[in-house]
Amino acid sequence: MSTDTLSTDTADAASGAEPAEHRPESSGTDRRTLVGAAVTVLLAAGVVTYGILATPDEPKPVPTAAVTYEVRGSGTVEIDFIAHGKQTKSLTVSGSELPWRKDVKVALGTEPTVRIVLDGKGGDAGCAVAVRGKHVQRSTAAGPYGRATCSAPLRPARNASDSTSESGEIP
C-alpha cells in the first residue's frame, strides 16, 4: 500500500517535477496582480476626480459700485432699497423718520433703486440716488400714502479703480 504512494512520489522526484500542489501558477498569479493593480489605480483616480469635482468653488467677488440713497422731508415713510450683501437683495425699513441716508454697494448690472411710501398722515418727502458720488436721480412724494421712486442704471466704471469688488455685508 504504501509502496505505491512512495513510488509515485519517488517518480516525481526523480523526474524533477514537483507535485501538483507545489507547482507555482505563474500566469494566474501575474494576471491577478495586474488586475488588482488596475482596479487600485482606477479607484484612486475616481477618488481624486470626486475630490476635485465635489470641492465647492470659492465664491468669486462680484464687482460693485458705491451707491448712496437719501430720503429727506417731513413725515414717516416706508423705504425699500436694493443693496448688495452676500447676494443682491431688496431691504425694507418701515416707519423710518426723516432724514434717512444709506451707503451701500450694489452689484454692477443691477439697477440701484429706492422707493418711498408716506404713511396715512402724509407729509412731503423726496428720495435721491447717487452713484460713485455723483447725483443721478431725485423724486418727490406728497400727501397721505404718497409714493416716489428713484433709480439709475449702474454701468461699469470707465476706470477700473472706480469700481469695488466686495462680497461682504452691507457697510
PDB file of N, CA and C in Angstrom, residues 8 13 22 26 29 38-39 51 57 62 70 77 100 111 119 126 129 132 140-141 143 147 162 168:
ATOM      1  N   THR A   8       5.202   6.703  -6.521  1.00  0.00           N
ATOM      2  CA  THR A   8       4.737   7.859  -7.275  1.00  0.00           C
ATOM      3  C   THR A   8       5.510   9.096  -6.862  1.00  0.00           C
ATOM      4  N   ALA A  13       9.896  12.872  -7.960  1.00  0.00           N
ATOM      5  CA  ALA A  13      11.153  13.460  -7.506  1.00  0.00           C
ATOM      6  C   ALA A  13      12.262  13.134  -8.477  1.00  0.00           C
ATOM      7  N   HIS A  22       2.416  21.860  -5.260  1.00  0.00           N
ATOM      8  CA  HIS A  22       3.564  22.726  -5.027  1.00  0.00           C
ATOM      9  C   HIS A  22       3.970  23.508  -6.262  1.00  0.00           C
ATOM     10  N   SER A  26       2.235  30.691 -12.192  1.00  0.00           N
ATOM     11  CA  SER A  26       2.799  31.996 -12.504  1.00  0.00           C
ATOM     12  C   SER A  26       1.894  32.828 -13.389  1.00  0.00           C
ATOM     13  N   THR A  29      -1.269  34.037 -11.243  1.00  0.00           N
ATOM     14  CA  THR A  29      -0.877  34.981 -10.209  1.00  0.00           C
ATOM     15  C   THR A  29      -0.534  36.323 -10.830  1.00  0.00           C
ATOM     16  N   ALA A  38      -4.654  47.413 -11.525  1.00  0.00           N
ATOM     17  CA  ALA A  38      -5.501  48.249 -12.382  1.00  0.00           C
ATOM     18  C   ALA A  38      -6.718  48.751 -11.618  1.00  0.00           C
ATOM     19  N   VAL A  39      -7.341  47.874 -10.841  1.00  0.00           N
ATOM     20  CA  VAL A  39      -8.504  48.273 -10.048  1.00  0.00           C
ATOM     21  C   VAL A  39      -8.095  49.332  -9.022  1.00  0.00           C
ATOM     22  N   GLY A  51     -12.965  64.192  -5.517  1.00  0.00           N
ATOM     23  CA  GLY A  51     -12.480  65.252  -4.640  1.00  0.00           C
ATOM     24  C   GLY A  51     -12.398  66.594  -5.352  1.00  0.00           C
ATOM     25  N   ASP A  57     -16.537  75.533  -5.153  1.00  0.00           N
ATOM     26  CA  ASP A  57     -15.705  76.642  -5.598  1.00  0.00           C
ATOM     27  C   ASP A  57     -15.851  77.790  -4.624  1.00  0.00           C
ATOM     28  N   VAL A  62     -17.970  89.798  -6.568  1.00  0.00           N
ATOM     29  CA  VAL A  62     -18.833  90.432  -7.552  1.00  0.00           C
ATOM     30  C   VAL A  62     -18.445  91.902  -7.637  1.00  0.00           C
ATOM     31  N   GLU A  70     -30.740 108.630  -0.318  1.00  0.00           N
ATOM     32  CA  GLU A  70     -31.140 109.633   0.672  1.00  0.00           C
ATOM     33  C   GLU A  70     -32.632 109.867   0.584  1.00  0.00           C
ATOM     34  N   VAL A  77     -42.031 107.423   6.735  1.00  0.00           N
ATOM     35  CA  VAL A  77     -42.076 106.713   5.457  1.00  0.00           C
ATOM     36  C   VAL A  77     -41.635 105.263   5.604  1.00  0.00           C
ATOM     37  N   TRP A 100     -33.086 110.325   6.232  1.00  0.00           N
ATOM     38  CA  TRP A 100     -32.520 108.970   6.235  1.00  0.00           C
ATOM     39  C   TRP A 100     -31.494 108.890   5.119  1.00  0.00           C
ATOM     40  N   GLU A 111     -29.854  97.555 -11.034  1.00  0.00           N
ATOM     41  CA  GLU A 111     -30.286  98.950 -11.023  1.00  0.00           C
ATOM     42  C   GLU A 111     -30.535  99.388  -9.588  1.00  0.00           C
ATOM     43  N   ASP A 119     -46.753 107.448   5.172  1.00  0.00           N
ATOM     44  CA  ASP A 119     -47.835 106.781   5.895  1.00  0.00           C
ATOM     45  C   ASP A 119     -49.146 107.548   5.693  1.00  0.00           C
ATOM     46  N   GLY A 126     -38.750 113.372  -0.287  1.00  0.00           N
ATOM     47  CA  GLY A 126     -38.075 113.187  -1.568  1.00  0.00           C
ATOM     48  C   GLY A 126     -36.952 112.174  -1.428  1.00  0.00           C
ATOM     49  N   VAL A 129     -30.708 109.366  -5.470  1.00  0.00           N
ATOM     50  CA  VAL A 129     -29.719 108.309  -5.652  1.00  0.00           C
ATOM     51  C   VAL A 129     -28.448 108.948  -6.195  1.00  0.00           C
ATOM     52  N   ARG A 132     -21.367 106.359  -7.245  1.00  0.00           N
ATOM     53  CA  ARG A 132     -19.948 106.736  -7.207  1.00  0.00           C
ATOM     54  C   ARG A 132     -19.775 108.228  -6.881  1.00  0.00           C
ATOM     55  N   THR A 140     -40.031 113.211  -5.748  1.00  0.00           N
ATOM     56  CA  THR A 140     -40.730 113.638  -4.535  1.00  0.00           C
ATOM     57  C   THR A 140     -42.076 112.932  -4.398  1.00  0.00           C
ATOM     58  N   ALA A 141     -42.552 112.875  -3.143  1.00  0.00           N
ATOM     59  CA  ALA A 141     -43.855 112.307  -2.802  1.00  0.00           C
ATOM     60  C   ALA A 141     -44.540 113.258  -1.849  1.00  0.00           C
ATOM     61  N   GLY A 143     -48.487 114.030   0.482  1.00  0.00           N
ATOM     62  CA  GLY A 143     -49.824 113.612   0.894  1.00  0.00           C
ATOM     63  C   GLY A 143     -49.855 112.224   1.497  1.00  0.00           C
ATOM     64  N   ARG A 147     -46.115 108.414  -2.943  1.00  0.00           N
ATOM     65  CA  ARG A 147     -45.053 107.491  -3.356  1.00  0.00           C
ATOM     66  C   ARG A 147     -44.058 108.193  -4.268  1.00  0.00           C
ATOM     67  N   ASP A 162     -12.521 102.853 -10.106  1.00  0.00           N
ATOM     68  CA  ASP A 162     -13.777 103.448  -9.646  1.00  0.00           C
ATOM     69  C   ASP A 162     -14.727 102.394  -9.109  1.00  0.00           C
ATOM     70  N   GLY A 168     -18.826  91.106   0.954  1.00  0.00           N
ATOM     71  CA  GLY A 168     -19.216  91.099   2.356  1.00  0.00           C
ATOM     72  C   GLY A 168     -20.584  91.710   2.565  1.00  0.00           C
TER      73      GLY A 168
END
